mmCIF file of C-alpha atoms in Angstrom:
data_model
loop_
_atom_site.group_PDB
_atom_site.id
_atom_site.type_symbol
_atom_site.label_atom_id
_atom_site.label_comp_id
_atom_site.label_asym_id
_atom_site.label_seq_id
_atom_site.Cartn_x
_atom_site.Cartn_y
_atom_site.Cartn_z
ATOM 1 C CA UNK A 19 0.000 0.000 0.000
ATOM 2 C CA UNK A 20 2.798 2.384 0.748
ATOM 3 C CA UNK A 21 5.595 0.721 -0.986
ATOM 4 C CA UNK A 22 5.617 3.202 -4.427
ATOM 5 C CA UNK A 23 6.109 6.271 -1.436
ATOM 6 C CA UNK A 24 8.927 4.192 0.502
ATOM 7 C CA UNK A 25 10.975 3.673 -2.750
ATOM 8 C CA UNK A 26 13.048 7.050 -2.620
ATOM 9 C CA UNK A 27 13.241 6.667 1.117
ATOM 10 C CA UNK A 28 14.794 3.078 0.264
ATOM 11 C CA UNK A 29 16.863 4.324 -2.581
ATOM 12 C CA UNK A 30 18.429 7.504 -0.192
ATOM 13 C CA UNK A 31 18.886 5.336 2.680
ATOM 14 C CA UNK A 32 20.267 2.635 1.488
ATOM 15 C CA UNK A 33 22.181 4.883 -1.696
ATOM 16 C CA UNK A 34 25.427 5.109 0.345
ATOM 17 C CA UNK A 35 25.993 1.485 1.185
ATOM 18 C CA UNK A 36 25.030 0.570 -2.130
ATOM 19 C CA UNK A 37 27.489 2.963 -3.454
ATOM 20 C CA UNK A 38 30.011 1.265 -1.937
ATOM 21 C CA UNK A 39 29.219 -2.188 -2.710
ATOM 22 C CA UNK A 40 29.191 -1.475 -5.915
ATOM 23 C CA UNK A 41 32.504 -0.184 -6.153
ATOM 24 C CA UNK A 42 33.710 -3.069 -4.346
ATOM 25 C CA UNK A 43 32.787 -5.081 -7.178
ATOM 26 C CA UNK A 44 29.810 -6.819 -5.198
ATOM 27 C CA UNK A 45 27.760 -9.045 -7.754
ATOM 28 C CA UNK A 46 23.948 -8.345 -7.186
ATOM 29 C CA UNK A 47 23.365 -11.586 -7.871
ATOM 30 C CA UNK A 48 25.343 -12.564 -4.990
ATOM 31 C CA UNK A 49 23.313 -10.583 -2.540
ATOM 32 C CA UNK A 50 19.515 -11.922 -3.682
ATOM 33 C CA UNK A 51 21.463 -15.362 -3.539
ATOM 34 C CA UNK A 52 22.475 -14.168 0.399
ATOM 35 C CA UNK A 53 19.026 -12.186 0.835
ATOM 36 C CA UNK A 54 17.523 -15.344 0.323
ATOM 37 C CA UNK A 55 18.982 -17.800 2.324
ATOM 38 C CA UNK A 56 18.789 -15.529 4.815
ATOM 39 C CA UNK A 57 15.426 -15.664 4.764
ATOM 40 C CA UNK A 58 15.579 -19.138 4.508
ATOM 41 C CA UNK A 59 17.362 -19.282 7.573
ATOM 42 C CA UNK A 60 14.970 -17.171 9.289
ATOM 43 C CA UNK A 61 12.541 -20.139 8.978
ATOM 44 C CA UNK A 62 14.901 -23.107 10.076
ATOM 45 C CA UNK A 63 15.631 -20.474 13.307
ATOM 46 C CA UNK A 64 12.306 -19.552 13.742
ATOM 47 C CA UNK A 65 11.373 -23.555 13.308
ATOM 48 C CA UNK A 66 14.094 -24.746 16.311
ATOM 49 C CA UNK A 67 12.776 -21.777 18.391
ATOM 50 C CA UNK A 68 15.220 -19.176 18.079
ATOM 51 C CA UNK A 69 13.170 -15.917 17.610
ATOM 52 C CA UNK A 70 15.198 -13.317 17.749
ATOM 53 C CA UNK A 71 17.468 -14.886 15.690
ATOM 54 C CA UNK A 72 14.931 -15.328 13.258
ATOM 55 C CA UNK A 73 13.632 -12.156 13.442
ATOM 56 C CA UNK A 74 17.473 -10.870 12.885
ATOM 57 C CA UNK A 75 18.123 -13.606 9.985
ATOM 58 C CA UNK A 76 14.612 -11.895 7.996
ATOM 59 C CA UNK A 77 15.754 -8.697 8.935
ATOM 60 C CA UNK A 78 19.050 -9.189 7.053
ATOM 61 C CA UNK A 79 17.411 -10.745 4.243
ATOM 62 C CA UNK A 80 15.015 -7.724 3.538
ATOM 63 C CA UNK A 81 18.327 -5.547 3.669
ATOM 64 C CA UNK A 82 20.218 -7.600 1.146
ATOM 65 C CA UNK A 83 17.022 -7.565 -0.842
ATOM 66 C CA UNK A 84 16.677 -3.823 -0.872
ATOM 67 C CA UNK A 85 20.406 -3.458 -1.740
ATOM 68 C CA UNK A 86 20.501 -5.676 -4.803
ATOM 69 C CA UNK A 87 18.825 -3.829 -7.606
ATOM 70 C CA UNK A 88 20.344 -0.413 -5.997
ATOM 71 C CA UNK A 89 23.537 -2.395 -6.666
ATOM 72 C CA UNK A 90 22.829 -3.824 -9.976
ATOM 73 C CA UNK A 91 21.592 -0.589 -11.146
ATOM 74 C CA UNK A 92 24.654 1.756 -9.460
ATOM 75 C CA UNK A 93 26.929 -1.042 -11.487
ATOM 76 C CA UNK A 94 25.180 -0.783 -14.806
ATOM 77 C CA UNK A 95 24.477 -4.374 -14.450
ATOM 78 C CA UNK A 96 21.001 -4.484 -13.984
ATOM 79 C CA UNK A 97 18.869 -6.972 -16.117
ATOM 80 C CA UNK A 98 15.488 -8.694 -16.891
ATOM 81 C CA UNK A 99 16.903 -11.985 -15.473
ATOM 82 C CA UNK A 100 18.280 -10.061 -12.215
ATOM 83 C CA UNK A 101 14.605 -9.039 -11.951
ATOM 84 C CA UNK A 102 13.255 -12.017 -12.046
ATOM 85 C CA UNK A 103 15.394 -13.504 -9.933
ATOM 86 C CA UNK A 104 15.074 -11.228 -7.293
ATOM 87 C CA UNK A 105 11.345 -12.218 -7.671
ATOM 88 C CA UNK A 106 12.037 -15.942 -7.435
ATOM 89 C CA UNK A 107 13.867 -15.434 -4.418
ATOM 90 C CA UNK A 108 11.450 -13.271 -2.569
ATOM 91 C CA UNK A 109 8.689 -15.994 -3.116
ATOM 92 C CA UNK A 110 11.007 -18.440 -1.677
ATOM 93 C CA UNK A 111 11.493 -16.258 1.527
ATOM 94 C CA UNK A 112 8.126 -15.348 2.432
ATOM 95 C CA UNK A 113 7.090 -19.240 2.158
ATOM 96 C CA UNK A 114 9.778 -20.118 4.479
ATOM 97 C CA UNK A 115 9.183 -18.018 7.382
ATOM 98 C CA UNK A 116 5.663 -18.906 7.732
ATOM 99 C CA UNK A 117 6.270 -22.842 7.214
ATOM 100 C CA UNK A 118 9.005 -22.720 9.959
ATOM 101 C CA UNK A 119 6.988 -20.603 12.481
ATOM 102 C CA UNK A 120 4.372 -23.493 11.619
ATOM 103 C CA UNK A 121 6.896 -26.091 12.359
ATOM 104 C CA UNK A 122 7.641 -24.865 15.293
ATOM 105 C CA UNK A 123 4.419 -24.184 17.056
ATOM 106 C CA UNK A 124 3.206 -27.971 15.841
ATOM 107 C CA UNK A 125 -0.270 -27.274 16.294
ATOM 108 C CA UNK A 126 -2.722 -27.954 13.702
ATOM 109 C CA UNK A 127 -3.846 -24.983 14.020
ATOM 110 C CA UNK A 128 -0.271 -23.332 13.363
ATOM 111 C CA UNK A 129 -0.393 -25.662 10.189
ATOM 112 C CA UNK A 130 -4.129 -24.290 9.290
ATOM 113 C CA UNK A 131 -2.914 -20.671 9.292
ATOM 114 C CA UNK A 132 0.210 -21.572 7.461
ATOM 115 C CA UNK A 133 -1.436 -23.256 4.910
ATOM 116 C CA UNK A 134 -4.453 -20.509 3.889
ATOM 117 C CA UNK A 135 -1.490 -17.856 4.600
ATOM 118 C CA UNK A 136 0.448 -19.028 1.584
ATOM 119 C CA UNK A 137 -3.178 -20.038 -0.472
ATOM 120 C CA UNK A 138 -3.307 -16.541 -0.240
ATOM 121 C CA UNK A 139 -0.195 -15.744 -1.050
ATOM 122 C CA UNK A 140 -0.626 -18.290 -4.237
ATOM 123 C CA UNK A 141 -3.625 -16.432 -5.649
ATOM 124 C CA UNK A 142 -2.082 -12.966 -4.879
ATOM 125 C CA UNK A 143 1.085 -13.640 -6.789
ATOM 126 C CA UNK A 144 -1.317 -14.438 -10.479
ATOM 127 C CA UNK A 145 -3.189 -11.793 -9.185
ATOM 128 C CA UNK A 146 -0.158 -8.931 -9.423
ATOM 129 C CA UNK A 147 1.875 -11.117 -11.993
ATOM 130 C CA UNK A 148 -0.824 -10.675 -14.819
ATOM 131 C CA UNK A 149 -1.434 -7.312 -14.276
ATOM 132 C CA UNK A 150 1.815 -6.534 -14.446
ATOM 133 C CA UNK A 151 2.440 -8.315 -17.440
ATOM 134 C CA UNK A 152 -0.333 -6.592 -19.186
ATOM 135 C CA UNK A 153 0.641 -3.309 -18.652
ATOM 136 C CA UNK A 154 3.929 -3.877 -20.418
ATOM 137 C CA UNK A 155 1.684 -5.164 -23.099
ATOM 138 C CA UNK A 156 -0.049 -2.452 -23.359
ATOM 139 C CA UNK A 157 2.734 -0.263 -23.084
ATOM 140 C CA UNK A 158 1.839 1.237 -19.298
ATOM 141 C CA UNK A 159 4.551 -0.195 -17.718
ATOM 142 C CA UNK A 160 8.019 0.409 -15.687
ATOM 143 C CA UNK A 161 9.710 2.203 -18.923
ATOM 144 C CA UNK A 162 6.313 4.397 -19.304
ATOM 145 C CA UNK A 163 6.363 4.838 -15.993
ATOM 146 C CA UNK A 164 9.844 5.791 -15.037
ATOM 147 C CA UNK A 165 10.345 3.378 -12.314
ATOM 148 C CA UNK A 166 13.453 1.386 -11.770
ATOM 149 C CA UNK A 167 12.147 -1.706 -11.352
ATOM 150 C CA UNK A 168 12.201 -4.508 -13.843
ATOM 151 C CA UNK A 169 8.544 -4.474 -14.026
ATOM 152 C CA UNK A 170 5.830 -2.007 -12.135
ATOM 153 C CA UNK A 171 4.109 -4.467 -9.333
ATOM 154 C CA UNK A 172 -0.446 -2.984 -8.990
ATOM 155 C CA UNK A 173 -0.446 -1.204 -5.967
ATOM 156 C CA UNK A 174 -3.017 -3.106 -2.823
ATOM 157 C CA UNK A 175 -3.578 -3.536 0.531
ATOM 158 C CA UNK A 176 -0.690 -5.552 1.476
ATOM 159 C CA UNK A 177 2.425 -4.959 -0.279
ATOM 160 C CA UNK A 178 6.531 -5.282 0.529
ATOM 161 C CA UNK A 179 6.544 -3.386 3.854
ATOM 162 C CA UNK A 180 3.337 -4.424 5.053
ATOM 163 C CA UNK A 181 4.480 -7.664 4.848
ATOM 164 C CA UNK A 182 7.831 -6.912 6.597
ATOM 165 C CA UNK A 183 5.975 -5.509 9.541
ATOM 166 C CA UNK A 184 3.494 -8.892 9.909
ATOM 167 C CA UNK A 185 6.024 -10.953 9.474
ATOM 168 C CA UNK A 186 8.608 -8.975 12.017
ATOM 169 C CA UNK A 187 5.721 -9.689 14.678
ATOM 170 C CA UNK A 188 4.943 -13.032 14.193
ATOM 171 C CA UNK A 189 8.890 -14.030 14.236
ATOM 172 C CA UNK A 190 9.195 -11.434 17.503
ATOM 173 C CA UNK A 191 6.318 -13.140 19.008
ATOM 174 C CA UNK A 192 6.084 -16.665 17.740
ATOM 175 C CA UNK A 193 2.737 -17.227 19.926
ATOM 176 C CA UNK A 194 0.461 -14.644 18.092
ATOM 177 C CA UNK A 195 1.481 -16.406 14.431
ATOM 178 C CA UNK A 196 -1.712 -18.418 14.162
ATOM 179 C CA UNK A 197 -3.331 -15.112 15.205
ATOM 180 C CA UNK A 198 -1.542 -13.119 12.705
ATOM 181 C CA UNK A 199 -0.896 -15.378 9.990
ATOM 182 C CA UNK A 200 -5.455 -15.700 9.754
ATOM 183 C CA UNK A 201 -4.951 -11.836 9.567
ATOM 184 C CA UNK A 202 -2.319 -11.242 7.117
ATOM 185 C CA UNK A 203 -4.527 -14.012 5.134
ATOM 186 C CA UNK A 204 -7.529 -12.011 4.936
ATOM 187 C CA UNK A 205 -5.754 -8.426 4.059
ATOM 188 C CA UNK A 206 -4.283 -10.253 1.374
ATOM 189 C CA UNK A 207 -7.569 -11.508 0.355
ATOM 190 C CA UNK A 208 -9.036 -8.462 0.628
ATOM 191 C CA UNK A 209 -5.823 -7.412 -1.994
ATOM 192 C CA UNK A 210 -6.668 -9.910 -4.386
ATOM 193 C CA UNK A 211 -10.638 -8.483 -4.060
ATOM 194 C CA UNK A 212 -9.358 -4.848 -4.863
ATOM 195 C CA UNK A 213 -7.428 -5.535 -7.733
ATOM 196 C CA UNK A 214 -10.378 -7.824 -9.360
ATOM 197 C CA UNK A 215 -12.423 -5.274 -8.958
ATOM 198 C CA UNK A 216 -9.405 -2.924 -10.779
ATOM 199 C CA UNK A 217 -9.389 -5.252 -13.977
ATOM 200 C CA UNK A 218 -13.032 -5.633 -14.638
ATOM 201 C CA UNK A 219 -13.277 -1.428 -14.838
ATOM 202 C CA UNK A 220 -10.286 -1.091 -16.578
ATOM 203 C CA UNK A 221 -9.780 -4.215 -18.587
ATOM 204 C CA UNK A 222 -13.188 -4.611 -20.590
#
């Protein structure tokens, strides 16, 4: 929901850093590969009961993430498959956390909320992928939009840093996940709802 006005707050924040790693020679590639199993390892910590370890591993991961394209792009090695990678990798990190926060409460219920959670997540993903990929096919997107991103993601409810948050407070307070993960399932519902309701007024 707010991610389009946290971009330049991203990009000046984290512009110094990724100066430097780009003069360093960093590879972006390298740091989705480390944003992501960091992320990974968020959920193997957060599964063995290690929370703020997990919460530190995720927090890591979403700074790697943030850094890579800054890098890529400061480099003048940004590409399509860099974008999609990046992509790839964030899917796999937002599956993992929930699964081992599931894992490690053992409930059925934990499992329950784990499972709609990323149900959610499944639809959500076609539901921002197509649009996406129709507004480069119809010319409307990152180019004609001046963004730096590989491709421009439809705005909803629950976006990058909403997610961030949620999952910051179910790996700070592994007890309220069940609780949390049923919420962050229906917001993204609710996102999935909203930008439905976008295509059929703009896509007759």
């Amino acid at each position: 929901m707010i991610d389009h006005r946290l971009r330049a707050v991203k990009d000046r924040v984290l512009g110094p850093m990724a100066r430097r790693l780009a003069a360093m020679r960093v590879g972006a590639g390298w740091l989705t590969a480390a944003g992501m199993a960091a992320s990974v390892a968020s959920g193997v910590l957060a599964w063995r009961g290690l929370s703020w370890w997990a919460l530190a591993a995720f927090g890591l991961g979403r700074l790697l993430d943030g850094l890579d394209g800054a890098v890529a792009r400061r480099a003048a090695t940004a590409s399509d498959l860099g974008g999609y990678l990046d992509q790839l990798a964030d899917t796999v990190g937002y599956a993992a956390v929930p699964i081992g926060l599931a894992a490690g409460g053992g409930s059925a219920g934990a499992w329950a909320a784990c499972a709609i959670l990323l149900a959610t997540f499944f639809v959500n993903i076609v539901s921002w992928a197509y649009l996406a990929a129709l507004a480069e096919k119809r010319g409307a997107g990152a180019a004609a939009q001046g963004v730096s991103t590989s491709i421009v993601m439809p705005t909803g409810l629950v976006e990058g840093a909403e997610t961030i948050v949620l999952y910051g407070l179910m790996l700070a307070v592994p007890g309220w996940f069940v609780g949390w993960a049923w919420a962050m399932a229906v917001l993204v519902a609710f996102t999935v709802v909203h930008r439905v309701a976008w295509a059929v007024r703009h896509l007759r």
